Short mmCIF file of C-alpha atoms in Angstrom, two decimals:
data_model
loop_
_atom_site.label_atom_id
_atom_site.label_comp_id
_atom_site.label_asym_id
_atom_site.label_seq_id
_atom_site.Cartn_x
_atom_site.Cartn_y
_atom_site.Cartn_z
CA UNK A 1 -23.75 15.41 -14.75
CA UNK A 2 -23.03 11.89 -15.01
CA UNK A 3 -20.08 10.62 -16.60
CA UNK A 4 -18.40 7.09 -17.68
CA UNK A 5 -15.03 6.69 -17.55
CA UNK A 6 -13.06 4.37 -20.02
CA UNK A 7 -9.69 3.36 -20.62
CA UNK A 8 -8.31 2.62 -24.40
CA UNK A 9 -5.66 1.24 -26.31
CA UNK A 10 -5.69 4.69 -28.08
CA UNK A 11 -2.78 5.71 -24.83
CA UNK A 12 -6.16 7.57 -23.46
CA UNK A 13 -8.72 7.77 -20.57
CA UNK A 14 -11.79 9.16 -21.57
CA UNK A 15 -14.39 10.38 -20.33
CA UNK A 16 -18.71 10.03 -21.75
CA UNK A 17 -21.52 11.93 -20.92
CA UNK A 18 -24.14 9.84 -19.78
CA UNK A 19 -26.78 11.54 -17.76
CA UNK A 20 -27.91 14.77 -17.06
CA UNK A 21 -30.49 15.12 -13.93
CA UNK A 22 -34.01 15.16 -14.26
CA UNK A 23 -36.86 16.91 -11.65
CA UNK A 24 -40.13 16.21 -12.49
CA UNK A 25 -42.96 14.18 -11.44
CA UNK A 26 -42.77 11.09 -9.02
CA UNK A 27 -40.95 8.06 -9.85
CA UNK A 28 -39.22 9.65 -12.66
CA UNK A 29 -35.59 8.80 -13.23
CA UNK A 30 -33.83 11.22 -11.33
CA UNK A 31 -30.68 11.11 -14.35
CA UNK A 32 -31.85 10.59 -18.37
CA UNK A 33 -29.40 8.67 -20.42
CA UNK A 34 -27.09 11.17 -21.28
CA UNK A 35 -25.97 11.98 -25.07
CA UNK A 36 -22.60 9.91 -25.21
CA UNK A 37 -20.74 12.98 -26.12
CA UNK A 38 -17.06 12.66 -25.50
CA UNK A 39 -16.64 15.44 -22.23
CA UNK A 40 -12.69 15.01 -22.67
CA UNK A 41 -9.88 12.45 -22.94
CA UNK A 42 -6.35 12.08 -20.48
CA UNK A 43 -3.15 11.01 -21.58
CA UNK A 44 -1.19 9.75 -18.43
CA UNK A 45 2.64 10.80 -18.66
CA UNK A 46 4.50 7.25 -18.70
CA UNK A 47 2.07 6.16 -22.06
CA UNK A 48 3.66 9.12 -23.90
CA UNK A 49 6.75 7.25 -25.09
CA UNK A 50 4.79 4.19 -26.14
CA UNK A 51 2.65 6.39 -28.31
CA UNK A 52 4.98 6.61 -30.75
CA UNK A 53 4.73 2.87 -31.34
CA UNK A 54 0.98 3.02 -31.35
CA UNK A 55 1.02 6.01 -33.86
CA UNK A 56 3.56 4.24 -36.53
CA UNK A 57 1.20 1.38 -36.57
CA UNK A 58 4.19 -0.81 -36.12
CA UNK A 59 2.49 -3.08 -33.99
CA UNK A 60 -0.67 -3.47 -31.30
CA UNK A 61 0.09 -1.86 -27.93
CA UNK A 62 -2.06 -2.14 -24.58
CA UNK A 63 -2.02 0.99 -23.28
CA UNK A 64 -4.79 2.24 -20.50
CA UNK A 65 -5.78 -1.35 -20.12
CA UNK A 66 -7.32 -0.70 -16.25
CA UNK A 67 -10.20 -0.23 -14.18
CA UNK A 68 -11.14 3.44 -13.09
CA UNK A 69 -11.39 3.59 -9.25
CA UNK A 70 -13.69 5.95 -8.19
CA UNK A 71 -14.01 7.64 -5.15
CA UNK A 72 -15.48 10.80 -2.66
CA UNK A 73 -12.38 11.54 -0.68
CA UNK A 74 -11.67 14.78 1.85
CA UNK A 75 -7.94 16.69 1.52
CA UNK A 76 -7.37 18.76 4.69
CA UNK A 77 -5.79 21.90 3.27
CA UNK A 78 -6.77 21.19 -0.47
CA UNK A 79 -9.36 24.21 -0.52
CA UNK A 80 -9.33 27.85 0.35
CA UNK A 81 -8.14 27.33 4.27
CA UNK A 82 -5.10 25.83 5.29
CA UNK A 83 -5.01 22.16 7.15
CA UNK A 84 -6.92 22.67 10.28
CA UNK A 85 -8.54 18.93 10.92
CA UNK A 86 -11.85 20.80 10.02
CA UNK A 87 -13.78 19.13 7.04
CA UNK A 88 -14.41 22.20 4.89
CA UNK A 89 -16.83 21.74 1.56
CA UNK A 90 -14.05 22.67 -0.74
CA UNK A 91 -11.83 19.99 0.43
CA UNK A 92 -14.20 17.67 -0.84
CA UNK A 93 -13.48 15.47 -4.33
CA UNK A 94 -14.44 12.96 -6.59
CA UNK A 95 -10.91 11.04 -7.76
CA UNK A 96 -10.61 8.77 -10.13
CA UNK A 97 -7.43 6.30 -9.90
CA UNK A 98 -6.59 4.40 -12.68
CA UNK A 99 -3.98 1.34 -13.36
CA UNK A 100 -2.39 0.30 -16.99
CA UNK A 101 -2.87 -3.39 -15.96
CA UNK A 102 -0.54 -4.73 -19.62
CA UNK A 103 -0.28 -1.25 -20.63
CA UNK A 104 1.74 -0.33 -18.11
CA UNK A 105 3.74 -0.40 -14.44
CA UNK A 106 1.95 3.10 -13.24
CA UNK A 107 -0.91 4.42 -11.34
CA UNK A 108 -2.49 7.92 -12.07
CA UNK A 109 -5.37 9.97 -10.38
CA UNK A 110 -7.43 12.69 -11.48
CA UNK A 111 -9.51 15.00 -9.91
CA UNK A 112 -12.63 14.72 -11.51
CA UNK A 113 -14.96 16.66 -8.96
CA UNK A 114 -16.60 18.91 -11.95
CA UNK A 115 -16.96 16.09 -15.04
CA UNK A 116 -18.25 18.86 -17.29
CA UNK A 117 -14.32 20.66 -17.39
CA UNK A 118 -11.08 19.32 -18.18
CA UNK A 119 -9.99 17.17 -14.82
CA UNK A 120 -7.07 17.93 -13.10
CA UNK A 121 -3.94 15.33 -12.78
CA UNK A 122 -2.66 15.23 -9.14
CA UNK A 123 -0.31 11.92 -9.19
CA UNK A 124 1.21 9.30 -10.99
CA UNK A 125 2.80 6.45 -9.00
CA UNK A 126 5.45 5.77 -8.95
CA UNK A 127 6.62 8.92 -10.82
CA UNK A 128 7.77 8.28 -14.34
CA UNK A 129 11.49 7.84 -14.59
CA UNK A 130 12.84 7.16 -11.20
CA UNK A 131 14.16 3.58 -9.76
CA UNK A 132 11.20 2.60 -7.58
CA UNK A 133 9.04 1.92 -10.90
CA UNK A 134 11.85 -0.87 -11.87
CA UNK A 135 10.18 -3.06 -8.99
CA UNK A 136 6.35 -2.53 -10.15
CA UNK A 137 5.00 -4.71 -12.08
CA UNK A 138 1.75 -4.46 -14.20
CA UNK A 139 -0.53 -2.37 -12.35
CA UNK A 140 -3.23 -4.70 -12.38
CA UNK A 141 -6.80 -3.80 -10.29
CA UNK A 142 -9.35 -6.10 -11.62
CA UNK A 143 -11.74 -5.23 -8.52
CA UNK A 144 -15.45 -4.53 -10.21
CA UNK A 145 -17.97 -4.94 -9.63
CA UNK A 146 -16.53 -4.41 -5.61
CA UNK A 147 -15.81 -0.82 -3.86
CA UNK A 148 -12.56 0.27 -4.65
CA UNK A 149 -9.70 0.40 -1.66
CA UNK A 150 -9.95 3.89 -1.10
CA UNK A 151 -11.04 5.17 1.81
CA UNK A 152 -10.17 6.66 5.54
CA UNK A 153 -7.53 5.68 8.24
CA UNK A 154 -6.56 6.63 11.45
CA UNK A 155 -2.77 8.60 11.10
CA UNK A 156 -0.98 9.24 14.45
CA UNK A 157 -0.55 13.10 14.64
CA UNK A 158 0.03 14.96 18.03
CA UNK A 159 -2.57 17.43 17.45
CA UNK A 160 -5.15 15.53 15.62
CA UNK A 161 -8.52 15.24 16.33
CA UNK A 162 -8.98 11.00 17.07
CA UNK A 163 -7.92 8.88 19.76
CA UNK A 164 -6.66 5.65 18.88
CA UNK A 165 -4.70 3.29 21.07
CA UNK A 166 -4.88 6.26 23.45
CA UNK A 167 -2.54 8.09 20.70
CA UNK A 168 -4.17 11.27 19.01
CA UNK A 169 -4.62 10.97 15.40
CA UNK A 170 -6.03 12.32 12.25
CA UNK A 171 -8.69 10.80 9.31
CA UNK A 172 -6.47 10.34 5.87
CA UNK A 173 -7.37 9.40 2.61
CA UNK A 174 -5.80 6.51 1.22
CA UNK A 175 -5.47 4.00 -1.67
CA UNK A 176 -4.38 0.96 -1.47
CA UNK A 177 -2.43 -1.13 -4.39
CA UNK A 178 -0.18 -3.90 -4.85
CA UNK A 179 2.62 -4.12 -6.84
CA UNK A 180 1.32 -6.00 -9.75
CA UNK A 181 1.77 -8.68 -11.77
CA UNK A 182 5.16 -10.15 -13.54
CA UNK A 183 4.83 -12.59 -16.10
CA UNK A 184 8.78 -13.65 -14.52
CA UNK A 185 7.31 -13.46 -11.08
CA UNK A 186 10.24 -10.59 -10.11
CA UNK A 187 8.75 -7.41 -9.87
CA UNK A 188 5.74 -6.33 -7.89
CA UNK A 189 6.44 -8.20 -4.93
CA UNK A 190 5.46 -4.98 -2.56
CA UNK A 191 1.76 -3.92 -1.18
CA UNK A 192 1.77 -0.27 -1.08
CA UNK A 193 -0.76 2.63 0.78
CA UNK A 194 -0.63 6.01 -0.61
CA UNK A 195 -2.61 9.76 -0.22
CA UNK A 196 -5.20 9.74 -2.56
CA UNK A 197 -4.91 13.05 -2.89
CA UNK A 198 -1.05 13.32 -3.17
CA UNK A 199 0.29 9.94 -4.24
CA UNK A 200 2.48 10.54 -1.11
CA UNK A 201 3.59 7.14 0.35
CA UNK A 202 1.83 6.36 3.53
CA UNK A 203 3.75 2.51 3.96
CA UNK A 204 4.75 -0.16 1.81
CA UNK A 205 5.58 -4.00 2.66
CA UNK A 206 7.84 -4.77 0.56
CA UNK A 207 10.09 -8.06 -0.26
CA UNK A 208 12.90 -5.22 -0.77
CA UNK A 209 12.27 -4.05 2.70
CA UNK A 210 13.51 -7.46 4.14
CA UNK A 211 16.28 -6.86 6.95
CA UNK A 212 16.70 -10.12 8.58
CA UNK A 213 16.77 -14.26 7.69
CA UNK A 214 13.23 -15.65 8.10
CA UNK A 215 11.88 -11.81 7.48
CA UNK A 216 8.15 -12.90 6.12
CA UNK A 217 8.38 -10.29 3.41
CA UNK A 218 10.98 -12.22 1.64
CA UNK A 219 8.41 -14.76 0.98
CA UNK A 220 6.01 -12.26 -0.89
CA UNK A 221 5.33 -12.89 -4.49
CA UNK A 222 4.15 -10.46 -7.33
CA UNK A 223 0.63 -8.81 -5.81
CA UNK A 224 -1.41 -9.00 -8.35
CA UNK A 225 -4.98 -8.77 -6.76
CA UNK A 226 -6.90 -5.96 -5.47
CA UNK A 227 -6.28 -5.04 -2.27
CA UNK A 228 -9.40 -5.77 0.12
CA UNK A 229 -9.78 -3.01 3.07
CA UNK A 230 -11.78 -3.45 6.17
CA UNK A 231 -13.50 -1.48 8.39
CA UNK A 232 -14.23 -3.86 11.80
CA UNK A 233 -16.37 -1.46 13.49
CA UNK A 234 -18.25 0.20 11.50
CA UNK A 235 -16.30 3.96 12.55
CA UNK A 236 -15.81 5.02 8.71
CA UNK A 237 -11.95 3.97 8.92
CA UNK A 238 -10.10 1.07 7.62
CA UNK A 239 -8.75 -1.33 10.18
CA UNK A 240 -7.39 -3.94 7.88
CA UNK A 241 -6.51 -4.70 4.76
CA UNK A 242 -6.31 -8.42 3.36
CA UNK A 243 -4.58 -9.57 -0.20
CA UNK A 244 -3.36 -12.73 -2.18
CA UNK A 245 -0.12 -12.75 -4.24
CA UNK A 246 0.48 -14.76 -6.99
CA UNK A 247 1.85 -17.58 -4.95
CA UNK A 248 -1.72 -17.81 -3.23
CA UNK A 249 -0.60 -16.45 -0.27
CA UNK A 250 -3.06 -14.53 2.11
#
């Protein structure tokens, strides 16, 4: 199945039909236009206070106010074998990662491999209630109609499979984010690259992470952008990534 994914100021992502596949003669559509029939709706876990405001009518609230990145990514160890740097077809998924842009400071993902059942939540970032989330700002990702950042890299790991730099290292899924947008210009002043498939942190640069005078990260403003990633040589793994802050600094 096909399946459109759209966020609303009703606190909820939800999910449409909108094509089923066709086989038939030549130059037929391969997918009809689906029925619009609502497959099933997601209520991230940091919109659950502000739903009480929404519910009371006591005013408008933004709520899942950003763009669905969607993605085929491969988890070592997410299927029926353990993590063996084999690519087995059960470690295969389709994720969707979504930001609140004004709704909220938070990223979630989904698994939404099978569109047909209820998806399964595997992250929000930063977790709801902790410090971190004090320095994120809006989690804005205005990227369409460009590829989200979500893609491979090259980890160092002692046993994996790649040579890079003459190190050994393993593929990982990543996505890459910044840390939004402050209307005061404060928060957000951090890039950050996590596991798509476990929200783990990979690396942040972060104004916080400053340690010396004339440290270039205390000159980073509230990332706002999307963050461009770049593969050089065409090996299926990012090699850069390149973004703007609100300062216009590349």
């Amino acid at each position: 199945k096909q399946f459109v994914l759209v966020g609303s100021n009703d606190g909820m992502l939800h999910a449409f039909h909108s094509g089923s596949y066709v086989s038939g003669a030549a130059f037929q559509a391969e997918y009809d236009l689906g029925s619009g029939e609502e497959l099933w709706a997601f209520i991230p876990p940091d919109m659950m206070p502000k739903l009480v405001r929404y519910m009371l009518g006591s005013r408008h609230e933004l709520l899942v106010d950003g763009t669905p990145m969607v993605r085929d990514i491969w988890a070592d160890g997410s299927g029926a074998t353990a993590a063996d740097y084999v690519k087995q077809s059960d470690e295969y998924h389709t994720i969707a990662v979504v930001g609140e842009r004004e709704g909220g400071r938070h990223y979630f993902a989904l698994d939404v491999t099978n569109p047909a059942v209820a998806p399964t939540f595997l992250w929000s970032f930063p977790e709801p209630g902790v410090t971190a989330g004090i320095a994120m700002g809006q989690t804005w990702n205005d990227l369409g109609p460009n590829a989200p950042p979500i893609g491979a890299i090259a980890e160092l790991d002692s046993s994996g499979p790649l040579t890079v730099g003459g190190q050994a290292a393993k593929e990982r899924f990543i996505v890459a984010f910044g840390g939004g947008y402050d209307p005061a210009y404060l928060r957000g002043r951090s890039i950050h690259f996590v596991d798509a498939w476990t929200g783990a942190q990979v690396f942040r640069y972060a104004r916080v992470d400053a340690s010396f005078p004339g440290d270039p990260r205390l000159n980073l403003h509230s990332v706002a952008a999307p963050v461009s990633m770049i593969d050089t040589d065409s090996d299926g793994l990012f090699d850069y990534s390149v973004v703007g802050d609100v300062a216009g600094q590349v």
